[in-house]
Short mmCIF file of C-alpha atoms in Angstrom, two decimals:
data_model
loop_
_atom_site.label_atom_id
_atom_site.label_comp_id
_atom_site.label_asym_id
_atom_site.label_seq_id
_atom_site.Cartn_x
_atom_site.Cartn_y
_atom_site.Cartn_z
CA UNK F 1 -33.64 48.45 43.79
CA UNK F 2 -31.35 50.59 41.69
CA UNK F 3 -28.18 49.15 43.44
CA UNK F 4 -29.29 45.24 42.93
CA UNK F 5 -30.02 46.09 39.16
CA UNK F 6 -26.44 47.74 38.70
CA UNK F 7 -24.88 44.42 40.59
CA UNK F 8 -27.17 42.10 37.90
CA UNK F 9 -25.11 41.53 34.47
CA UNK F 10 -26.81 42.62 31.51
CA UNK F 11 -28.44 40.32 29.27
CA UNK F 12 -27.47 41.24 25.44
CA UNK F 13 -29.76 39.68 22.78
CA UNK F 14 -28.00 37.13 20.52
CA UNK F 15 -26.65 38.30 17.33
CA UNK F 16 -28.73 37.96 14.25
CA UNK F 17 -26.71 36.31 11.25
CA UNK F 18 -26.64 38.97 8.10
CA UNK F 19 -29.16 37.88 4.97
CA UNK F 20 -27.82 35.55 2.73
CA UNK F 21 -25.35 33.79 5.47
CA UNK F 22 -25.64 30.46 5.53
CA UNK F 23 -27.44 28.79 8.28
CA UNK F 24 -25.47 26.76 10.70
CA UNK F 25 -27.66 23.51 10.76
CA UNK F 26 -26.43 20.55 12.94
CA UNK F 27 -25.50 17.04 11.12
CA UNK F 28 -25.02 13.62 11.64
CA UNK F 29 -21.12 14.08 10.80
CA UNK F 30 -18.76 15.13 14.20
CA UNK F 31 -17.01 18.03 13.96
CA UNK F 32 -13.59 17.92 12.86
CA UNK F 33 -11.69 18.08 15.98
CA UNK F 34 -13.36 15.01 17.23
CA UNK F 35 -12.77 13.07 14.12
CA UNK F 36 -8.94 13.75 14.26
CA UNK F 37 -8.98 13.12 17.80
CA UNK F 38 -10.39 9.82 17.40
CA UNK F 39 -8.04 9.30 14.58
CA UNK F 40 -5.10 10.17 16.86
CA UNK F 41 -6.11 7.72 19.33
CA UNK F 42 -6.62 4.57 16.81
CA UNK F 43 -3.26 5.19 16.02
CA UNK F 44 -1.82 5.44 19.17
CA UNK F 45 -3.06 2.19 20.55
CA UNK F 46 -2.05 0.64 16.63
CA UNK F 47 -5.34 -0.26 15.03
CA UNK F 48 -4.45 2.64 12.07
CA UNK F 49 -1.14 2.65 10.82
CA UNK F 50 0.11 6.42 10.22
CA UNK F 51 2.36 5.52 7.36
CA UNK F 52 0.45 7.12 4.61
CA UNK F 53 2.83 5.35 1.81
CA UNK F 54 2.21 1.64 3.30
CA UNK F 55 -1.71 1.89 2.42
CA UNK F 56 -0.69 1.40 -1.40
CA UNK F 57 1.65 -0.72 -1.03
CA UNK F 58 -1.11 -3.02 1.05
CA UNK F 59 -3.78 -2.69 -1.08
CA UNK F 60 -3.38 -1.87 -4.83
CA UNK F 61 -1.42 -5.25 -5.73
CA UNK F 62 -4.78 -6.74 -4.68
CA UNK F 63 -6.49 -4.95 -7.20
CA UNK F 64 -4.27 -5.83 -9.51
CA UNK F 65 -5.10 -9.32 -8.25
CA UNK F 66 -8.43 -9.34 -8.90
CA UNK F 67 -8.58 -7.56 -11.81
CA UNK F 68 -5.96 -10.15 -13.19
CA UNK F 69 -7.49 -13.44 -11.94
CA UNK F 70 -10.90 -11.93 -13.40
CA UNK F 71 -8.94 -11.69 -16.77
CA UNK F 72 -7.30 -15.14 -16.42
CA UNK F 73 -10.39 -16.94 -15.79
CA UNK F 74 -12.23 -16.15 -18.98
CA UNK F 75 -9.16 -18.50 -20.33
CA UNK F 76 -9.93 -21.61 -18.25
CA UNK F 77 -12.30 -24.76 -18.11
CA UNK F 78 -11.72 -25.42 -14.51
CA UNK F 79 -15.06 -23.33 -13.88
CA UNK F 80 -18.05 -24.87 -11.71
CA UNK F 81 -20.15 -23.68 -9.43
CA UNK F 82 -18.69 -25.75 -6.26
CA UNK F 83 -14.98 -23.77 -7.79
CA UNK F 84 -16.82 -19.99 -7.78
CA UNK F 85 -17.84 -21.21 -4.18
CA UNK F 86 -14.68 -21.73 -3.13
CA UNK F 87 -12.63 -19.20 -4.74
CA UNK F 88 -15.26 -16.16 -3.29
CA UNK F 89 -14.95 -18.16 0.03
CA UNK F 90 -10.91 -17.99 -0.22
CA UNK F 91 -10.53 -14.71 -1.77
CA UNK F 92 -12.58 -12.81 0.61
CA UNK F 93 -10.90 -14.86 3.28
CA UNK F 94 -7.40 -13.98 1.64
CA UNK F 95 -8.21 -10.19 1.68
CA UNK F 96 -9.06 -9.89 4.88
CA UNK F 97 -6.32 -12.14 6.49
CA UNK F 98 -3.44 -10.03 4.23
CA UNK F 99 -4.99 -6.86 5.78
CA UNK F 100 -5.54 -7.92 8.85
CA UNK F 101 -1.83 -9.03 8.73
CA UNK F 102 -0.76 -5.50 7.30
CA UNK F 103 -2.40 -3.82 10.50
CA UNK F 104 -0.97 -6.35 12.87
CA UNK F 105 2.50 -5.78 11.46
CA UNK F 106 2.08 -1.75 11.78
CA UNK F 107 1.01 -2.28 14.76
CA UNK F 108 3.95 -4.43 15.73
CA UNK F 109 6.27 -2.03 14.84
CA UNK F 110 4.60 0.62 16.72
CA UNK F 111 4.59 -1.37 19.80
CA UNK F 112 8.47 -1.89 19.10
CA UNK F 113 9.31 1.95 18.86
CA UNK F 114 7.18 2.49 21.76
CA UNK F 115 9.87 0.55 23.97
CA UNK F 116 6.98 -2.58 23.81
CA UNK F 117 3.98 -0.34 25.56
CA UNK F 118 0.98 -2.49 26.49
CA UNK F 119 -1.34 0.13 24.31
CA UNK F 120 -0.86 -1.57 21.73
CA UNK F 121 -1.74 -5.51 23.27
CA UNK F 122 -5.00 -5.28 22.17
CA UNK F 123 -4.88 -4.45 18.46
CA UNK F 124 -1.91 -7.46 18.13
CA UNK F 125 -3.91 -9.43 19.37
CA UNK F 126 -6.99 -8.81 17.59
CA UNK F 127 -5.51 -8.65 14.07
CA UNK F 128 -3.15 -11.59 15.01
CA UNK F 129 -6.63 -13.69 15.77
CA UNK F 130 -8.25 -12.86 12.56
CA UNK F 131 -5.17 -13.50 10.17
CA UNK F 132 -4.91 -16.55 12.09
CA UNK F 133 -8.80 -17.53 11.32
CA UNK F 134 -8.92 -16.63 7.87
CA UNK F 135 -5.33 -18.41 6.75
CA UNK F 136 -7.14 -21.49 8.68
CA UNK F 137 -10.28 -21.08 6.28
CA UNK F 138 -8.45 -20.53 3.41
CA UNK F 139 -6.46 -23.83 3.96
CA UNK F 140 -9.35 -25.57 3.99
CA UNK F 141 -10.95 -24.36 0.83
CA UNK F 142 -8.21 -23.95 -0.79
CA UNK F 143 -5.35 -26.23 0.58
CA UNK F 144 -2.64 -25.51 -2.45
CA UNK F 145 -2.81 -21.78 -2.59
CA UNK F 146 -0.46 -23.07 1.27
CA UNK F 147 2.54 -23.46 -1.61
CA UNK F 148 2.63 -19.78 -1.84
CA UNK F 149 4.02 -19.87 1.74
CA UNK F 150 7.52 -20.96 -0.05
CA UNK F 151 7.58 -17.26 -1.50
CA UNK F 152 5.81 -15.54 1.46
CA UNK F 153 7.38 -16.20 4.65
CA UNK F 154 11.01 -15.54 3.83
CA UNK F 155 9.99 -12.11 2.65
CA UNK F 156 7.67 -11.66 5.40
CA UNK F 157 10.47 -13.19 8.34
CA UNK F 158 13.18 -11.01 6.67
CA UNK F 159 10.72 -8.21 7.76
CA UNK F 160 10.10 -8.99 10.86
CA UNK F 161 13.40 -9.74 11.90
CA UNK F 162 14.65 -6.21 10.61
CA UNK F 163 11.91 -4.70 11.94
CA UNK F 164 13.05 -6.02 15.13
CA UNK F 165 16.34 -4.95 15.29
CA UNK F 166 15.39 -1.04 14.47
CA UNK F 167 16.12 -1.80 10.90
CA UNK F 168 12.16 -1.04 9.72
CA UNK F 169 13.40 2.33 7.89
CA UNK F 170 16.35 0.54 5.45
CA UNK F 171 15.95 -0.28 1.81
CA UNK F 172 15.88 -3.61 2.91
CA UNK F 173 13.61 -3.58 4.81
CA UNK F 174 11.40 -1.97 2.62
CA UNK F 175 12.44 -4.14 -0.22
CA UNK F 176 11.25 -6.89 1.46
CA UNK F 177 8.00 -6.10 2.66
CA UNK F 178 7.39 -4.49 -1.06
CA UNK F 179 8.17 -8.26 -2.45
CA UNK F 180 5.75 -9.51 -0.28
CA UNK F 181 2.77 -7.31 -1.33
CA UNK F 182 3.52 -8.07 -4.76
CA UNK F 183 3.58 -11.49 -4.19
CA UNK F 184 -0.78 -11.19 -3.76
CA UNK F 185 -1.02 -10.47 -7.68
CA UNK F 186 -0.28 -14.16 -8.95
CA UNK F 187 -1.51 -15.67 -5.69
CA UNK F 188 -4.88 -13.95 -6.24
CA UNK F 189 -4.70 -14.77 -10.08
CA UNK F 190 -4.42 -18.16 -9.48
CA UNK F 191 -7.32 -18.36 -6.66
CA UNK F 192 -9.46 -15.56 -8.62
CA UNK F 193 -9.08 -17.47 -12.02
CA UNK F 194 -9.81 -20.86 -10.30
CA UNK F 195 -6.68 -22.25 -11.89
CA UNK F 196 -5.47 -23.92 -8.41
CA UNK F 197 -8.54 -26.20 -8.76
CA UNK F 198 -6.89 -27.38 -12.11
CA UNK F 199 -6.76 -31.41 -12.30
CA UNK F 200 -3.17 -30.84 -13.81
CA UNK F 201 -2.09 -28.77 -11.56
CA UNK F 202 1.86 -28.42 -10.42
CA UNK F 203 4.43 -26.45 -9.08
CA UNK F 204 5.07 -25.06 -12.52
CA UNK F 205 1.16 -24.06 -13.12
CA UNK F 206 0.82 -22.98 -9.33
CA UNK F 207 3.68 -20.12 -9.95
CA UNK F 208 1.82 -18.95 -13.15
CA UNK F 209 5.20 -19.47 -15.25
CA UNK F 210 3.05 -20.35 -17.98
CA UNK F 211 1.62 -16.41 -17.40
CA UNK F 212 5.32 -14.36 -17.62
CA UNK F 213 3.05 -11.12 -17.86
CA UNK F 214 1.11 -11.55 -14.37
CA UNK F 215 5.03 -11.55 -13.00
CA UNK F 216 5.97 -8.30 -15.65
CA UNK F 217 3.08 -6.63 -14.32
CA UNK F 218 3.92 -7.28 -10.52
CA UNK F 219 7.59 -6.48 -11.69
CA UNK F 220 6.23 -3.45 -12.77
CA UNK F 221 4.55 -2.25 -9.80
CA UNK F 222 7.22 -3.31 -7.49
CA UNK F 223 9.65 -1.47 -9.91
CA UNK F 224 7.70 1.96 -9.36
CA UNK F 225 7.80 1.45 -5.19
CA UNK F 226 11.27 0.33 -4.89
CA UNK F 227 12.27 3.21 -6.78
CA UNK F 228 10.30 5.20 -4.77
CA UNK F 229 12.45 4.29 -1.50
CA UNK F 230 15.39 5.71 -2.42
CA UNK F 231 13.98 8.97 -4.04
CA UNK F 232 11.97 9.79 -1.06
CA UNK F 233 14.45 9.59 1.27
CA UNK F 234 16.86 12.38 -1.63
CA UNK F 235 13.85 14.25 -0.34
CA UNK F 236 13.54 14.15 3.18
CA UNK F 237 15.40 12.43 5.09
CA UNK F 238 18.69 12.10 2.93
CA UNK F 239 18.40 15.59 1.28
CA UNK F 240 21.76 16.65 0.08
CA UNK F 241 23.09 13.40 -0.05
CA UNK F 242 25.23 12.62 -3.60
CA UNK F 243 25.52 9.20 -2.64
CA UNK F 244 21.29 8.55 -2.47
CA UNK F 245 20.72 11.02 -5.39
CA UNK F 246 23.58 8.92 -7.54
CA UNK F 247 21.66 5.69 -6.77
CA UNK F 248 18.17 7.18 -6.97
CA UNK F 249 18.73 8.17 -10.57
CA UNK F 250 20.92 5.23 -11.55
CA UNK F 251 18.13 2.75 -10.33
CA UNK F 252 15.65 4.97 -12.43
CA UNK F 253 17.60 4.95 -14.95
CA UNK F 254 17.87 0.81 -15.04
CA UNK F 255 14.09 0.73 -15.04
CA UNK F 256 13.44 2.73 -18.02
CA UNK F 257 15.31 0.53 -19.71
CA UNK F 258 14.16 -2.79 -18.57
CA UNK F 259 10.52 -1.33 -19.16
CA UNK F 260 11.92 -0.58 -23.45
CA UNK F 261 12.44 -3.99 -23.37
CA UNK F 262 9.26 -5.27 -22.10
CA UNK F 263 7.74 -3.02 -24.36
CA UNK F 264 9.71 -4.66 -27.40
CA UNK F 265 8.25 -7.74 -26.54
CA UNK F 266 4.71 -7.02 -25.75
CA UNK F 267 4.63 -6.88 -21.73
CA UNK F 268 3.43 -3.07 -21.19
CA UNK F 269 2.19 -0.16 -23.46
CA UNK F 270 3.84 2.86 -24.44
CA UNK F 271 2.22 4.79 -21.89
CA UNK F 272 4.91 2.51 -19.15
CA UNK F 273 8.12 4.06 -21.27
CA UNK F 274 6.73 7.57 -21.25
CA UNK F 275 5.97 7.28 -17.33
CA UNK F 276 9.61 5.98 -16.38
CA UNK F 277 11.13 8.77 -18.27
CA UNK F 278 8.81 11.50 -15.86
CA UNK F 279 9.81 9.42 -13.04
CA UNK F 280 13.47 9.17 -14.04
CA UNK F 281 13.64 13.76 -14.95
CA UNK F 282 11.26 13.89 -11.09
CA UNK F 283 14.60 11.55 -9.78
CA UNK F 284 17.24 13.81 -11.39
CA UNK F 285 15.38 17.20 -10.98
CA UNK F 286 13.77 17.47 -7.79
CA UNK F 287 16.98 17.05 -5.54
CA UNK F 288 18.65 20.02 -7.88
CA UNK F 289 15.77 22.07 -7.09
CA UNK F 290 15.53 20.76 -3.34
CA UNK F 291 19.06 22.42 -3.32
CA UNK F 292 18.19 25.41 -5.02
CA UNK F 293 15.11 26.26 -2.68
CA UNK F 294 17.51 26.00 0.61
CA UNK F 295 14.46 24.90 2.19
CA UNK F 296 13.22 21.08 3.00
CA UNK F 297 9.91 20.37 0.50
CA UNK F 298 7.03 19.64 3.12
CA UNK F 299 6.57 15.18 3.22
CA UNK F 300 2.88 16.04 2.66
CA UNK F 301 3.61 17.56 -0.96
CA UNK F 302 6.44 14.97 -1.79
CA UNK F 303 3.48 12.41 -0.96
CA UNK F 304 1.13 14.27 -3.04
CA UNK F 305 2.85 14.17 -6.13
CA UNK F 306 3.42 10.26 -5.67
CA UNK F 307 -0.12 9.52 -5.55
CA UNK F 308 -0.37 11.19 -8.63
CA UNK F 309 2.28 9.36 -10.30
CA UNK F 310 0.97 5.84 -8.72
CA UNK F 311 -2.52 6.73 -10.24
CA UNK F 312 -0.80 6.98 -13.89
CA UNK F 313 1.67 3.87 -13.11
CA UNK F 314 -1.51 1.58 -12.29
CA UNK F 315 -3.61 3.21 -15.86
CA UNK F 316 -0.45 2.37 -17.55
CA UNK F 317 -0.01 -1.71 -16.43
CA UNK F 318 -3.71 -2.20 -16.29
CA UNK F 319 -3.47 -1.03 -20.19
CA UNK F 320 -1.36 -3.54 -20.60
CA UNK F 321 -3.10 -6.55 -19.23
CA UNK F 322 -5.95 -7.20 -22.21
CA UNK F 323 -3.31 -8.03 -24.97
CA UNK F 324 -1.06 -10.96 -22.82
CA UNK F 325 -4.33 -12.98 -22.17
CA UNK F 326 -5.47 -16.05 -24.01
#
């Protein structure tokens, strides 16, 4: 008896947590590793895209859409109920085919890197099928908003093509698919505000030149983004180089001054000019102090100062939206 007993392992009463600790309680929400996990593996087979600084760039000139065409459309008669159909039809249609396309494109490019894997089959195809359903049903509800395609798909084959030949990481590239995004703020004006169903309606009325601040504020945007590019890379990938830290700062430099003279005529508020001259001392300062460190900033904190900067950029041309309509 005593020599089984010794053999036995001993059984040692769980611990008791101290008073006061917290209770570990089980909830609906998986624990973290399994989140990330999952994560890891939507992006792998390209239904995420990992580029962090492509989610803005997809989705705030949208906003800026809708919170233009809502602005527009307080100015127009071409208001009925059989219109507000329509236009909620289209623009929810228009949404999700632009994101839809977004995803496919990441996705694309993934599946280029990746030497053309079949991983990434499924979530082409998928995303492919939806843009392709939604432009149909936005055709038929709203068959001019197709002119747009004179602006879009030059942008959006320029793109693709790069993309193709392992050019998706050059300012042209990004350029390009920037002019594209920007492209949904007066195509979503013009569907949000209802001014496509306008009995006078023409080429000249469909491109909102009769609205030059829908364009300023898209200029705007784009203007903060494209500047972005070449910063960025001062930071990470092109540290050290004069040549990218000369053009970073010059192109900076020429929108601060564009942005005075919107501001001279009425286009943006004050608050634009006091954010392009942050923007332009961040362009001129952080590569000095890059240098200085001897040690590469993490992306994640280069990121995290952008977003904070975008935030103020989009306060800044919203503020200026009330006083150019009517």
């Amino acid at each position: 008896m005593n020599a089984r007993a010794a053999t036995q392992p001993k059984m040692t009463p769980p611990k008791k947590a101290p008073e006061g600790a917290p209770s570990k309680q089980k909830t609906g929400r998986p624990p973290r590793k399994k989140r990330s996990k999952r994560y890891r593996r939507l992006v792998q087979h390209g239904w995420i895209s990992d580029q962090h600084g492509a989610w803005p760039i997809a989705i705030v000139p949208l906003v800026f859409g809708l919170i233009t065409g809502s602005l527009v459309a307080g100015t127009t008669s071409e208001r009925s109920w059989g219109n507000i159909t329509l236009t909620v039809l289209a623009v929810v249609a228009i949404i999700i085919a632009w994101m839809s396309a977004f995803l496919d494109f990441s996705a694309l490019t993934a599946w280029l890197k990746s030497k053309r894997k079949p991983r990434y089959h499924k979530a082409i195809i998928t995303y492919t099928s939806i843009a392709a359903a939604c432009a149909l049903i936005i055709a038929i509800a709203v068959p001019r908003v197709i002119v747009w395609l004179i602006l879009l798909v030059p942008f959006f084959t320029a793109t693709t093509v790069l993309t193709w030949t392992g050019r998706d990481r050059s300012f042209i590239t990004r350029v390009c698919s920037i002019v594209a995004s920007l492209i949904m703020i007066p195509l979503l004006t013009d569907v949000v505000s209802s001014r496509v169903f306008s009995r006078n309606w023409s080429l000249w009325s469909a491109f909102l030149c009769d609205l030059p601040f829908v364009w300023f504020l898209a200029g705007g945007l784009g203007a903060y983004y494209v500047a972005s590019v070449p910063y960025v890379k001062t930071m990470i990938r092109e540290r050290g180089s004069k040549l990218w830290i000369a053009f970073s700062i010059g192109i900076h430099a020429l929108f601060l001054a564009i942005t005075i003279w919107g501001y001279t005529q009425g286009f943006v508020s004050w608050l634009m000019i006091t954010m392009w001259i942050i923007l332009l001392g961040r362009a001129t300062a952080m590569p000095y102090v890059l240098h200085r460190k001897g040690k590469p900033i993490h992306p994640k904190y280069v990121g995290k100062l952008e977003v904070y900067l975008s935030i103020f950029i989009f306060i800044g041309l919203i503020l200026s939206i009330p006083g150019n309509v009517g």
